[in-house]
PDB file of C-alpha atoms in Angstrom:
ATOM      1  CA  MET F 932       0.000   0.000   0.000  1.00 91.00           C
ATOM      2  CA  SER F 933       1.338   3.387  -0.988  1.00 96.00           C
ATOM      3  CA  ALA F 934       1.776   6.279   1.388  1.00 98.00           C
ATOM      4  CA  LEU F 935       1.876  10.054   1.182  1.00 98.00           C
ATOM      5  CA  HIS F 936       4.462  11.371   3.647  1.00 98.00           C
ATOM      6  CA  THR F 937       3.959  14.931   4.870  1.00 98.00           C
ATOM      7  CA  ILE F 938       7.027  16.701   6.235  1.00 98.00           C
ATOM      8  CA  SER F 939       6.523  19.890   8.222  1.00 98.00           C
ATOM      9  CA  GLY F 940       9.975  20.749   9.581  1.00 98.00           C
ATOM     10  CA  SER F 941      12.930  22.471   7.895  1.00 98.00           C
ATOM     11  CA  PRO F 942      16.124  20.540   7.009  1.00 97.00           C
ATOM     12  CA  SER F 943      17.550  21.132  10.510  1.00 97.00           C
ATOM     13  CA  SER F 944      14.702  18.947  11.882  1.00 97.00           C
ATOM     14  CA  GLY F 945      16.132  15.832  10.228  1.00 96.00           C
ATOM     15  CA  LEU F 946      12.584  14.732   9.426  1.00 97.00           C
ATOM     16  CA  LEU F 947      13.385  13.806   5.834  1.00 98.00           C
ATOM     17  CA  ASP F 948      16.099  11.400   7.022  1.00 97.00           C
ATOM     18  CA  SER F 949      13.554   9.721   9.302  1.00 97.00           C
ATOM     19  CA  CYS F 950      11.007   9.577   6.499  1.00 98.00           C
ATOM     20  CA  LEU F 951      13.549   8.024   4.114  1.00 97.00           C
ATOM     21  CA  LYS F 952      13.982   5.107   6.537  1.00 96.00           C
ATOM     22  CA  LEU F 953      10.359   4.154   5.897  1.00 96.00           C
ATOM     23  CA  ILE F 954       9.704   5.293   2.377  1.00 97.00           C
ATOM     24  CA  CYS F 955       8.907   2.740  -0.334  1.00 96.00           C
ATOM     25  CA  PRO F 956       8.974   3.001  -4.140  1.00 96.00           C
ATOM     26  CA  GLY F 957       5.740   4.627  -5.270  1.00 97.00           C
ATOM     27  CA  ASP F 958       5.296   6.681  -2.096  1.00 98.00           C
ATOM     28  CA  GLY F 959       5.054  10.457  -2.358  1.00 98.00           C
ATOM     29  CA  ILE F 960       6.366  13.256  -0.176  1.00 98.00           C
ATOM     30  CA  LEU F 961       4.544  16.532   0.398  1.00 98.00           C
ATOM     31  CA  PHE F 962       6.508  19.312   2.059  1.00 98.00           C
ATOM     32  CA  ILE F 963       4.348  21.630   4.174  1.00 98.00           C
ATOM     33  CA  GLN F 964       4.962  24.515   6.589  1.00 98.00           C
ATOM     34  CA  ASP F 965       8.733  24.886   7.232  1.00 98.00           C
ATOM     35  CA  GLY F 966       9.201  21.593   5.382  1.00 98.00           C
ATOM     36  CA  VAL F 967       9.094  23.561   2.117  1.00 98.00           C
ATOM     37  CA  TYR F 968      12.682  24.728   2.787  1.00 98.00           C
ATOM     38  CA  TYR F 969      13.742  21.188   1.863  1.00 98.00           C
ATOM     39  CA  GLY F 970      12.770  22.096  -1.687  1.00 97.00           C
ATOM     40  CA  CYS F 971      15.064  25.093  -1.934  1.00 96.00           C
ATOM     41  CA  PRO F 972      18.787  25.643  -2.399  1.00 94.00           C
ATOM     42  CA  PRO F 973      21.213  24.965  -0.866  1.00 93.00           C
ATOM     43  CA  TYR F 974      19.386  21.789   0.178  1.00 94.00           C
ATOM     44  CA  LEU F 975      19.682  19.083  -2.468  1.00 92.00           C
ATOM     45  CA  ILE F 976      16.727  16.795  -2.735  1.00 93.00           C
ATOM     46  CA  ASP F 977      18.787  14.190  -4.663  1.00 92.00           C
ATOM     47  CA  CYS F 978      18.732  11.899  -1.629  1.00 94.00           C
ATOM     48  CA  VAL F 979      15.150  11.010  -2.539  1.00 97.00           C
ATOM     49  CA  SER F 980      14.784   8.275  -5.160  1.00 97.00           C
ATOM     50  CA  LYS F 981      13.244   9.146  -8.522  1.00 96.00           C
ATOM     51  CA  ASP F 982      10.589   6.526  -7.655  1.00 97.00           C
ATOM     52  CA  ASN F 983       9.067   8.992  -5.225  1.00 98.00           C
ATOM     53  CA  ALA F 984       6.957  11.910  -6.409  1.00 98.00           C
ATOM     54  CA  LEU F 985       7.648  15.186  -4.596  1.00 98.00           C
ATOM     55  CA  PHE F 986       5.218  17.987  -3.823  1.00 98.00           C
ATOM     56  CA  ALA F 987       5.331  21.220  -1.822  1.00 98.00           C
ATOM     57  CA  LEU F 988       2.413  23.268  -0.556  1.00 98.00           C
ATOM     58  CA  ARG F 989       2.088  26.412  -2.684  1.00 98.00           C
ATOM     59  CA  GLU F 990       0.723  28.624   0.118  1.00 98.00           C
ATOM     60  CA  ASP F 991       3.667  27.763   2.367  1.00 98.00           C
ATOM     61  CA  LEU F 992       6.169  28.430  -0.446  1.00 98.00           C
ATOM     62  CA  LEU F 993       4.621  31.792  -1.292  1.00 98.00           C
ATOM     63  CA  ALA F 994       4.370  32.837   2.348  1.00 98.00           C
ATOM     64  CA  ARG F 995       8.105  32.209   2.794  1.00 98.00           C
ATOM     65  CA  GLY F 996       9.197  33.826  -0.456  1.00 98.00           C
ATOM     66  CA  VAL F 997      10.720  30.649  -1.863  1.00 98.00           C
ATOM     67  CA  PHE F 998       8.206  29.697  -4.555  1.00 98.00           C
ATOM     68  CA  SER F 999      10.488  30.844  -7.392  1.00 98.00           C
ATOM     69  CA  ILE F1000      13.530  28.887  -6.205  1.00 97.00           C
ATOM     70  CA  LEU F1001      11.720  25.563  -5.713  1.00 98.00           C
ATOM     71  CA  ALA F1002      13.661  22.622  -7.165  1.00 97.00           C
ATOM     72  CA  GLU F1003      12.351  21.676 -10.599  1.00 96.00           C
ATOM     73  CA  ARG F1004      11.611  18.131  -9.493  1.00 97.00           C
ATOM     74  CA  ILE F1005       9.098  19.273  -6.918  1.00 98.00           C
ATOM     75  CA  ASP F1006       5.507  19.939  -7.912  1.00 98.00           C
ATOM     76  CA  PRO F1007       3.909  22.925  -6.158  1.00 98.00           C
ATOM     77  CA  VAL F1008       0.335  22.109  -5.098  1.00 98.00           C
ATOM     78  CA  GLY F1009      -2.506  24.001  -3.439  1.00 98.00           C
ATOM     79  CA  TYR F1010      -4.843  22.748  -0.705  1.00 98.00           C
ATOM     80  CA  GLY F1011      -7.199  21.305  -3.319  1.00 98.00           C
ATOM     81  CA  ARG F1012      -4.501  19.000  -4.640  1.00 98.00           C
ATOM     82  CA  PHE F1013      -3.305  18.291  -1.068  1.00 98.00           C
ATOM     83  CA  VAL F1014      -6.725  16.801  -0.293  1.00 98.00           C
ATOM     84  CA  GLU F1015      -6.716  14.847  -3.578  1.00 98.00           C
ATOM     85  CA  LEU F1016      -3.250  13.452  -2.815  1.00 98.00           C
ATOM     86  CA  THR F1017      -4.446  12.056   0.521  1.00 98.00           C
ATOM     87  CA  VAL F1018      -7.071  10.145  -1.467  1.00 98.00           C
ATOM     88  CA  ASP F1019      -4.706   9.074  -4.280  1.00 98.00           C
ATOM     89  CA  TYR F1020      -2.330   7.401  -1.823  1.00 98.00           C
ATOM     90  CA  ASP F1021      -3.583   4.600   0.442  1.00 98.00           C
ATOM     91  CA  LYS F1022      -2.517   6.287   3.668  1.00 98.00           C
ATOM     92  CA  VAL F1023      -0.866   9.389   5.030  1.00 98.00           C
ATOM     93  CA  ILE F1024       2.190   9.323   7.291  1.00 98.00           C
ATOM     94  CA  SER F1025       2.956  12.653   8.918  1.00 98.00           C
ATOM     95  CA  TRP F1026       6.410  13.741  10.032  1.00 98.00           C
ATOM     96  CA  SER F1027       6.411  16.687  12.398  1.00 96.00           C
TER      97      SER F1027
ATOM     98  CA  MET T1206     -16.038  -3.057  14.043  1.00 61.00           C
ATOM     99  CA  GLN T1207     -13.466  -3.016  11.288  1.00 74.00           C
ATOM    100  CA  HIS T1208     -10.179  -4.791  11.788  1.00 90.00           C
ATOM    101  CA  LYS T1209      -7.116  -2.913  10.755  1.00 95.00           C
ATOM    102  CA  THR T1210      -3.394  -3.090  11.238  1.00 97.00           C
ATOM    103  CA  LEU T1211      -2.251   0.045  13.037  1.00 97.00           C
ATOM    104  CA  THR T1212       1.401   0.953  13.391  1.00 98.00           C
ATOM    105  CA  PHE T1213       2.402   3.495  16.017  1.00 98.00           C
ATOM    106  CA  ILE T1214       5.802   5.150  15.659  1.00 98.00           C
ATOM    107  CA  THR T1215       7.445   6.615  18.737  1.00 98.00           C
ATOM    108  CA  ARG T1216      10.345   8.908  17.841  1.00 98.00           C
ATOM    109  CA  GLN T1217      10.837  11.119  20.888  1.00 97.00           C
ATOM    110  CA  ALA T1218      13.065  10.734  23.935  1.00 97.00           C
ATOM    111  CA  PRO T1219      11.063   9.961  27.093  1.00 97.00           C
ATOM    112  CA  TYR T1220      11.043  13.143  29.188  1.00 96.00           C
ATOM    113  CA  GLY T1221      11.700  16.203  26.990  1.00 92.00           C
ATOM    114  CA  ASN T1222       8.015  16.422  26.103  1.00 90.00           C
ATOM    115  CA  ASN T1223       4.938  14.278  26.616  1.00 91.00           C
ATOM    116  CA  LYS T1224       4.815  12.774  23.122  1.00 94.00           C
ATOM    117  CA  ALA T1225       6.247   9.422  24.211  1.00 95.00           C
ATOM    118  CA  LYS T1226       3.462   8.968  26.745  1.00 94.00           C
ATOM    119  CA  LEU T1227       0.811  10.193  24.323  1.00 95.00           C
ATOM    120  CA  ILE T1228       1.785   7.728  21.617  1.00 96.00           C
ATOM    121  CA  MET T1229       1.985   4.852  24.067  1.00 96.00           C
ATOM    122  CA  ASP T1230      -1.472   5.659  25.435  1.00 95.00           C
ATOM    123  CA  ALA T1231      -2.831   5.787  21.890  1.00 96.00           C
ATOM    124  CA  ALA T1232      -1.356   2.346  21.149  1.00 97.00           C
ATOM    125  CA  LEU T1233      -2.825   0.919  24.363  1.00 96.00           C
ATOM    126  CA  ALA T1234      -6.203   2.359  23.378  1.00 96.00           C
ATOM    127  CA  ALA T1235      -5.911   0.619  20.007  1.00 95.00           C
ATOM    128  CA  ALA T1236      -5.115  -2.666  21.733  1.00 94.00           C
ATOM    129  CA  VAL T1237      -8.347  -2.314  23.736  1.00 94.00           C
ATOM    130  CA  PHE T1238     -10.192  -2.150  20.387  1.00 93.00           C
ATOM    131  CA  GLU T1239      -8.656  -5.553  19.619  1.00 90.00           C
ATOM    132  CA  GLN T1240      -6.789  -4.371  16.569  1.00 92.00           C
ATOM    133  CA  GLN T1241      -3.496  -5.622  15.206  1.00 95.00           C
ATOM    134  CA  VAL T1242      -1.070  -3.144  16.758  1.00 97.00           C
ATOM    135  CA  ASN T1243       2.589  -2.648  15.885  1.00 97.00           C
ATOM    136  CA  PHE T1244       4.646  -0.394  18.118  1.00 98.00           C
ATOM    137  CA  LEU T1245       7.869   0.848  16.541  1.00 98.00           C
ATOM    138  CA  PHE T1246      10.673   2.681  18.317  1.00 98.00           C
ATOM    139  CA  MET T1247      12.831   4.782  16.022  1.00 97.00           C
ATOM    140  CA  ASP T1248      15.121   7.822  16.137  1.00 98.00           C
ATOM    141  CA  ASP T1249      15.274   9.320  19.661  1.00 98.00           C
ATOM    142  CA  GLY T1250      12.388   7.044  20.629  1.00 98.00           C
ATOM    143  CA  VAL T1251      14.944   4.293  21.324  1.00 98.00           C
ATOM    144  CA  PHE T1252      16.157   6.309  24.343  1.00 98.00           C
ATOM    145  CA  GLN T1253      12.919   5.210  26.023  1.00 97.00           C
ATOM    146  CA  LEU T1254      14.309   1.663  26.097  1.00 97.00           C
ATOM    147  CA  ILE T1255      17.451   2.340  28.125  1.00 96.00           C
ATOM    148  CA  GLN T1256      17.599   0.417  31.417  1.00 94.00           C
ATOM    149  CA  LYS T1257      17.897   1.813  34.941  1.00 93.00           C
ATOM    150  CA  GLN T1258      15.981   5.011  34.323  1.00 95.00           C
ATOM    151  CA  ASN T1259      14.674   6.827  37.371  1.00 96.00           C
ATOM    152  CA  ALA T1260      12.609   9.866  36.467  1.00 95.00           C
ATOM    153  CA  GLU T1261      11.881  10.607  40.126  1.00 95.00           C
ATOM    154  CA  PHE T1262      15.009  12.760  39.951  1.00 97.00           C
ATOM    155  CA  ILE T1263      13.158  15.106  37.603  1.00 96.00           C
ATOM    156  CA  SER T1264       9.766  14.661  39.270  1.00 94.00           C
ATOM    157  CA  SER T1265       8.438  12.638  36.350  1.00 94.00           C
ATOM    158  CA  LYS T1266       7.115   9.140  35.906  1.00 93.00           C
ATOM    159  CA  THR T1267       9.674   6.611  34.745  1.00 95.00           C
ATOM    160  CA  ILE T1268       8.588   5.287  31.383  1.00 94.00           C
ATOM    161  CA  GLY T1269       9.696   1.702  32.046  1.00 90.00           C
ATOM    162  CA  ARG T1270       6.468   0.759  33.844  1.00 87.00           C
ATOM    163  CA  ALA T1271       4.395   2.039  30.953  1.00 90.00           C
ATOM    164  CA  LEU T1272       6.534   0.091  28.484  1.00 93.00           C
ATOM    165  CA  GLU T1273       5.768  -3.110  30.358  1.00 93.00           C
ATOM    166  CA  THR T1274       2.049  -2.495  29.932  1.00 94.00           C
ATOM    167  CA  LEU T1275       2.419  -2.875  26.156  1.00 95.00           C
ATOM    168  CA  GLU T1276       2.739  -6.612  26.613  1.00 92.00           C
ATOM    169  CA  LEU T1277      -0.021  -6.732  29.240  1.00 92.00           C
ATOM    170  CA  TYR T1278      -2.394  -5.151  26.719  1.00 94.00           C
ATOM    171  CA  GLY T1279      -1.547  -7.831  24.185  1.00 92.00           C
ATOM    172  CA  ILE T1280       0.700  -5.752  21.941  1.00 95.00           C
ATOM    173  CA  GLU T1281       3.081  -8.441  20.773  1.00 88.00           C
ATOM    174  CA  GLN T1282       4.720  -6.536  17.964  1.00 96.00           C
ATOM    175  CA  VAL T1283       7.100  -4.295  19.894  1.00 97.00           C
ATOM    176  CA  LEU T1284       9.738  -3.353  17.351  1.00 98.00           C
ATOM    177  CA  VAL T1285      12.901  -1.303  17.123  1.00 98.00           C
ATOM    178  CA  ASP T1286      14.646   0.195  14.123  1.00 98.00           C
ATOM    179  CA  ALA T1287      18.167  -1.279  14.160  1.00 98.00           C
ATOM    180  CA  ALA T1288      19.746   1.806  12.569  1.00 97.00           C
ATOM    181  CA  SER T1289      18.391   4.092  15.303  1.00 98.00           C
ATOM    182  CA  LEU T1290      20.052   1.895  17.956  1.00 98.00           C
ATOM    183  CA  GLN T1291      23.356   1.849  16.082  1.00 97.00           C
ATOM    184  CA  GLU T1292      23.400   5.611  15.531  1.00 97.00           C
ATOM    185  CA  ARG T1293      23.061   6.071  19.324  1.00 97.00           C
ATOM    186  CA  HIS T1294      25.512   3.307  20.296  1.00 97.00           C
ATOM    187  CA  ILE T1295      22.828   1.356  22.148  1.00 97.00           C
ATOM    188  CA  ALA T1296      23.330  -2.409  22.191  1.00 96.00           C
ATOM    189  CA  ALA T1297      20.411  -4.793  21.801  1.00 92.00           C
ATOM    190  CA  ASP T1298      21.047  -6.412  25.196  1.00 90.00           C
ATOM    191  CA  ASP T1299      20.927  -3.026  26.938  1.00 90.00           C
ATOM    192  CA  LEU T1300      17.186  -2.697  26.395  1.00 96.00           C
ATOM    193  CA  SER T1301      14.662  -2.758  29.224  1.00 95.00           C
ATOM    194  CA  ILE T1302      11.925  -4.831  27.560  1.00 95.00           C
ATOM    195  CA  PRO T1303      11.922  -7.664  25.019  1.00 94.00           C
ATOM    196  CA  VAL T1304      11.712  -6.240  21.512  1.00 96.00           C
ATOM    197  CA  LYS T1305      12.165  -7.396  17.958  1.00 97.00           C
ATOM    198  CA  ILE T1306      14.922  -5.536  16.128  1.00 98.00           C
ATOM    199  CA  LEU T1307      14.099  -4.717  12.526  1.00 98.00           C
ATOM    200  CA  LYS T1308      16.496  -4.207   9.643  1.00 98.00           C
ATOM    201  CA  ALA T1309      15.891  -1.334   7.224  1.00 97.00           C
ATOM    202  CA  LYS T1310      13.993  -3.549   4.798  1.00 97.00           C
ATOM    203  CA  GLU T1311      11.746  -4.943   7.544  1.00 98.00           C
ATOM    204  CA  VAL T1312      10.891  -1.444   8.762  1.00 97.00           C
ATOM    205  CA  ARG T1313       9.699  -0.582   5.258  1.00 97.00           C
ATOM    206  CA  GLN T1314       7.637  -3.757   5.044  1.00 97.00           C
ATOM    207  CA  LEU T1315       6.019  -2.999   8.373  1.00 97.00           C
ATOM    208  CA  THR T1316       4.659   0.346   7.242  1.00 95.00           C
ATOM    209  CA  THR T1317       3.730  -0.918   3.784  1.00 96.00           C
ATOM    210  CA  ASN T1318       1.628  -3.655   5.366  1.00 96.00           C
ATOM    211  CA  SER T1319      -0.142  -1.288   7.773  1.00 97.00           C
ATOM    212  CA  ASP T1320      -3.569   0.209   7.114  1.00 97.00           C
ATOM    213  CA  VAL T1321      -2.841   3.194   9.332  1.00 98.00           C
ATOM    214  CA  VAL T1322       0.490   4.617  10.483  1.00 98.00           C
ATOM    215  CA  ILE T1323       0.216   6.921  13.492  1.00 97.00           C
ATOM    216  CA  ASN T1324       3.230   9.179  13.853  1.00 96.00           C
ATOM    217  CA  LEU T1325       1.936  11.972  16.080  1.00 90.00           C
TER     218      LEU T1325
ATOM    219  CA  MET W 675      -3.578  26.684  10.417  1.00 93.00           C
ATOM    220  CA  THR W 676      -2.617  23.951   7.952  1.00 97.00           C
ATOM    221  CA  ALA W 677      -5.031  21.483   9.548  1.00 98.00           C
ATOM    222  CA  TYR W 678      -7.829  24.065   9.455  1.00 98.00           C
ATOM    223  CA  GLN W 679      -7.268  24.901   5.804  1.00 98.00           C
ATOM    224  CA  PHE W 680      -7.001  21.212   4.917  1.00 98.00           C
ATOM    225  CA  ALA W 681     -10.258  20.411   6.722  1.00 98.00           C
ATOM    226  CA  THR W 682     -12.053  23.324   5.062  1.00 98.00           C
ATOM    227  CA  GLU W 683     -10.885  22.196   1.634  1.00 98.00           C
ATOM    228  CA  ALA W 684     -11.817  18.560   2.292  1.00 98.00           C
ATOM    229  CA  VAL W 685     -15.391  19.583   3.182  1.00 98.00           C
ATOM    230  CA  SER W 686     -15.678  21.838   0.152  1.00 98.00           C
ATOM    231  CA  GLN W 687     -14.648  18.899  -2.055  1.00 98.00           C
ATOM    232  CA  GLY W 688     -17.528  16.905  -0.603  1.00 98.00           C
ATOM    233  CA  HIS W 689     -15.540  14.643   1.711  1.00 98.00           C
ATOM    234  CA  GLU W 690     -17.011  13.643   5.042  1.00 98.00           C
ATOM    235  CA  ILE W 691     -14.923  14.356   8.144  1.00 98.00           C
ATOM    236  CA  TYR W 692     -15.712  11.704  10.750  1.00 98.00           C
ATOM    237  CA  ARG W 693     -13.997  13.512  13.593  1.00 98.00           C
ATOM    238  CA  VAL W 694     -11.471  16.229  14.404  1.00 98.00           C
ATOM    239  CA  PHE W 695      -9.248  15.066  17.259  1.00 98.00           C
ATOM    240  CA  PHE W 696      -7.131  17.688  19.009  1.00 98.00           C
ATOM    241  CA  TYR W 697      -4.072  16.365  20.895  1.00 97.00           C
ATOM    242  CA  GLY W 698      -0.906  17.821  22.435  1.00 96.00           C
ATOM    243  CA  ASP W 699      -0.689  21.577  21.934  1.00 96.00           C
ATOM    244  CA  GLY W 700      -3.397  21.146  19.304  1.00 97.00           C
ATOM    245  CA  VAL W 701      -6.010  21.222  22.078  1.00 98.00           C
ATOM    246  CA  LEU W 702      -5.355  24.973  22.314  1.00 98.00           C
ATOM    247  CA  ASN W 703      -7.336  25.246  19.067  1.00 97.00           C
ATOM    248  CA  ALA W 704     -10.423  24.518  21.145  1.00 98.00           C
ATOM    249  CA  ASN W 705      -9.641  27.218  23.714  1.00 98.00           C
ATOM    250  CA  SER W 706     -12.622  29.575  23.945  1.00 97.00           C
ATOM    251  CA  LEU W 707     -10.638  32.061  26.032  1.00 97.00           C
ATOM    252  CA  SER W 708      -7.900  32.819  23.516  1.00 96.00           C
ATOM    253  CA  VAL W 709      -7.774  36.365  22.205  1.00 96.00           C
ATOM    254  CA  ALA W 710      -5.978  37.056  18.939  1.00 95.00           C
ATOM    255  CA  PRO W 711      -4.343  40.385  18.051  1.00 95.00           C
ATOM    256  CA  GLN W 712      -6.815  42.585  16.182  1.00 94.00           C
ATOM    257  CA  ASP W 713      -5.183  42.171  12.794  1.00 95.00           C
ATOM    258  CA  GLU W 714      -4.818  38.405  13.066  1.00 95.00           C
ATOM    259  CA  ILE W 715      -7.247  35.533  12.595  1.00 95.00           C
ATOM    260  CA  ASN W 716      -8.524  33.887  15.773  1.00 97.00           C
ATOM    261  CA  LEU W 717      -7.926  30.262  14.863  1.00 97.00           C
ATOM    262  CA  SER W 718      -9.911  28.790  17.760  1.00 97.00           C
ATOM    263  CA  GLU W 719     -12.960  30.833  16.746  1.00 97.00           C
ATOM    264  CA  ALA W 720     -12.498  29.764  13.139  1.00 98.00           C
ATOM    265  CA  TRP W 721     -12.413  26.095  14.193  1.00 98.00           C
ATOM    266  CA  ASP W 722     -15.489  26.565  16.362  1.00 98.00           C
ATOM    267  CA  GLU W 723     -17.426  28.125  13.462  1.00 98.00           C
ATOM    268  CA  PHE W 724     -16.257  25.446  11.046  1.00 98.00           C
ATOM    269  CA  LEU W 725     -17.155  22.557  13.356  1.00 98.00           C
ATOM    270  CA  LYS W 726     -20.592  24.005  14.175  1.00 98.00           C
ATOM    271  CA  ASN W 727     -21.480  24.956  10.597  1.00 98.00           C
ATOM    272  CA  ASN W 728     -20.616  21.524   9.290  1.00 98.00           C
ATOM    273  CA  GLY W 729     -21.866  19.482  12.236  1.00 98.00           C
ATOM    274  CA  ILE W 730     -18.481  17.774  12.644  1.00 98.00           C
ATOM    275  CA  ASP W 731     -17.746  15.734  15.758  1.00 98.00           C
ATOM    276  CA  SER W 732     -14.764  17.121  17.622  1.00 98.00           C
ATOM    277  CA  VAL W 733     -12.796  15.809  20.570  1.00 98.00           C
ATOM    278  CA  ALA W 734      -9.980  17.257  22.674  1.00 98.00           C
ATOM    279  CA  CYS W 735      -7.710  14.599  24.189  1.00 98.00           C
ATOM    280  CA  VAL W 736      -8.397  14.589  27.924  1.00 97.00           C
ATOM    281  CA  SER W 737      -4.792  14.134  29.033  1.00 94.00           C
ATOM    282  CA  SER W 738      -3.562  16.935  26.745  1.00 97.00           C
ATOM    283  CA  ALA W 739      -6.464  19.265  27.547  1.00 98.00           C
ATOM    284  CA  LEU W 740      -6.574  19.297  31.345  1.00 97.00           C
ATOM    285  CA  VAL W 741      -2.879  20.044  31.867  1.00 96.00           C
ATOM    286  CA  ARG W 742      -3.197  22.968  29.456  1.00 97.00           C
ATOM    287  CA  GLY W 743      -6.212  24.390  31.253  1.00 97.00           C
ATOM    288  CA  ILE W 744      -8.704  23.405  28.567  1.00 98.00           C
ATOM    289  CA  LEU W 745     -11.757  22.492  30.649  1.00 98.00           C
ATOM    290  CA  ASP W 746     -15.399  21.887  29.824  1.00 97.00           C
ATOM    291  CA  PHE W 747     -18.157  22.590  32.341  1.00 97.00           C
ATOM    292  CA  ASP W 748     -17.935  19.179  34.032  1.00 96.00           C
ATOM    293  CA  GLU W 749     -14.159  19.221  34.403  1.00 97.00           C
ATOM    294  CA  SER W 750     -14.149  22.832  35.551  1.00 97.00           C
ATOM    295  CA  THR W 751     -16.750  22.045  38.227  1.00 97.00           C
ATOM    296  CA  ARG W 752     -15.040  18.827  39.313  1.00 97.00           C
ATOM    297  CA  HIS W 753     -11.695  20.547  39.799  1.00 96.00           C
ATOM    298  CA  GLU W 754     -13.323  23.656  41.313  1.00 97.00           C
ATOM    299  CA  MET W 755     -11.892  25.997  38.708  1.00 96.00           C
ATOM    300  CA  ALA W 756     -13.067  29.533  38.012  1.00 95.00           C
ATOM    301  CA  SER W 757     -14.050  29.113  34.377  1.00 96.00           C
ATOM    302  CA  VAL W 758     -14.797  26.954  31.398  1.00 97.00           C
ATOM    303  CA  SER W 759     -12.314  27.262  28.536  1.00 98.00           C
ATOM    304  CA  LEU W 760     -13.499  24.736  25.955  1.00 98.00           C
ATOM    305  CA  PHE W 761     -15.736  25.640  23.028  1.00 98.00           C
ATOM    306  CA  LYS W 762     -19.039  23.773  23.125  1.00 97.00           C
ATOM    307  CA  SER W 763     -18.318  22.437  19.633  1.00 98.00           C
ATOM    308  CA  THR W 764     -15.635  20.178  21.144  1.00 98.00           C
ATOM    309  CA  GLN W 765     -15.916  17.498  23.820  1.00 98.00           C
ATOM    310  CA  ILE W 766     -13.280  16.144  26.149  1.00 98.00           C
ATOM    311  CA  ALA W 767     -12.574  12.424  25.709  1.00 98.00           C
ATOM    312  CA  GLY W 768      -9.789   9.880  25.633  1.00 98.00           C
ATOM    313  CA  LEU W 769      -7.442   8.573  22.962  1.00 97.00           C
ATOM    314  CA  GLY W 770      -9.916   5.782  22.259  1.00 97.00           C
ATOM    315  CA  GLN W 771     -11.759   8.373  20.178  1.00 98.00           C
ATOM    316  CA  LEU W 772      -8.679   8.791  17.986  1.00 98.00           C
ATOM    317  CA  VAL W 773      -8.477   5.041  17.458  1.00 97.00           C
ATOM    318  CA  ASP W 774     -12.226   4.847  16.808  1.00 97.00           C
ATOM    319  CA  ALA W 775     -11.820   7.559  14.162  1.00 98.00           C
ATOM    320  CA  ALA W 776      -8.903   5.723  12.546  1.00 97.00           C
ATOM    321  CA  LEU W 777     -11.025   2.573  12.321  1.00 96.00           C
ATOM    322  CA  HIS W 778     -14.102   4.293  10.883  1.00 97.00           C
ATOM    323  CA  SER W 779     -12.355   6.533   8.361  1.00 97.00           C
ATOM    324  CA  GLU W 780     -10.760   5.838   5.022  1.00 97.00           C
ATOM    325  CA  ARG W 781      -7.892   8.186   5.807  1.00 98.00           C
ATOM    326  CA  LEU W 782      -6.302   9.517   8.979  1.00 98.00           C
ATOM    327  CA  VAL W 783      -4.412  12.765   8.438  1.00 98.00           C
ATOM    328  CA  SER W 784      -2.496  14.227  11.355  1.00 97.00           C
ATOM    329  CA  PHE W 785      -0.750  17.560  11.789  1.00 96.00           C
ATOM    330  CA  GLY W 786       1.932  17.944  14.439  1.00 85.00           C
TER     331      GLY W 786
END
């Protein structure tokens, strides 16, 4: 069963490392709140396999002024798509 | 009542905040509902398993007693992420309760096979 | 704020929310005595409106609530406190209600 992982802390939280211990091919990651800083330089998101789709919450990116520097691999999504993603994946695992 | 496999992940050290207690209480509640419950220690959560704790020194409740109730409530799947132990130089025979130590691949399987993963 | 916006969006898409369960510091979202600065949204009031308008069941975790001074009428009376601080749209109950919600829902989404 696939999972959507939500990450809500910045890179200094280490939450992505914890998430990567559990992540499986086909799972997705959605960065929310301060988690969106994972999607911006100088952080390199290369540690996540290409088998995992990456998303970041548009409102949180815009609020923090980092929408324009979001890594190309990461898909910015609004709350509408956030809700859809929780349905598309079989379960949600939150990292906070 | 539906039957589901619920996996609880405890990732916090025992006394810095009350998350450890909260997650344990949630798992015990799930056991009362007669669900398949997995209880996984990872990251700083493995500090909960260290022996000879005495939280009376900081006017708190020692978590060891609560850990023992996991088994009393019929939670058989008490699991630990091997990497989290290694990173913190904690040996398997230093732990206060019997646990099953999971390799990276087994940790992934555990969550894949769960209907709900509760990581509060 | 994220949880509130998510819940609002889920309802507007036609999804049914079985229960909102407040735990940890999250119980402060059910605090009827919080006062926000004039130019800021009062999130507890927004939750209260949302829960009432949509008839959504809402629970504040008893162990998280009491230590943070979030008391309903019964708890306030029992502990001989001066006031009630929980919105009527939310009830105080145990973690069993979280598990019950997980069992009855297709998805459990939590926000730390």
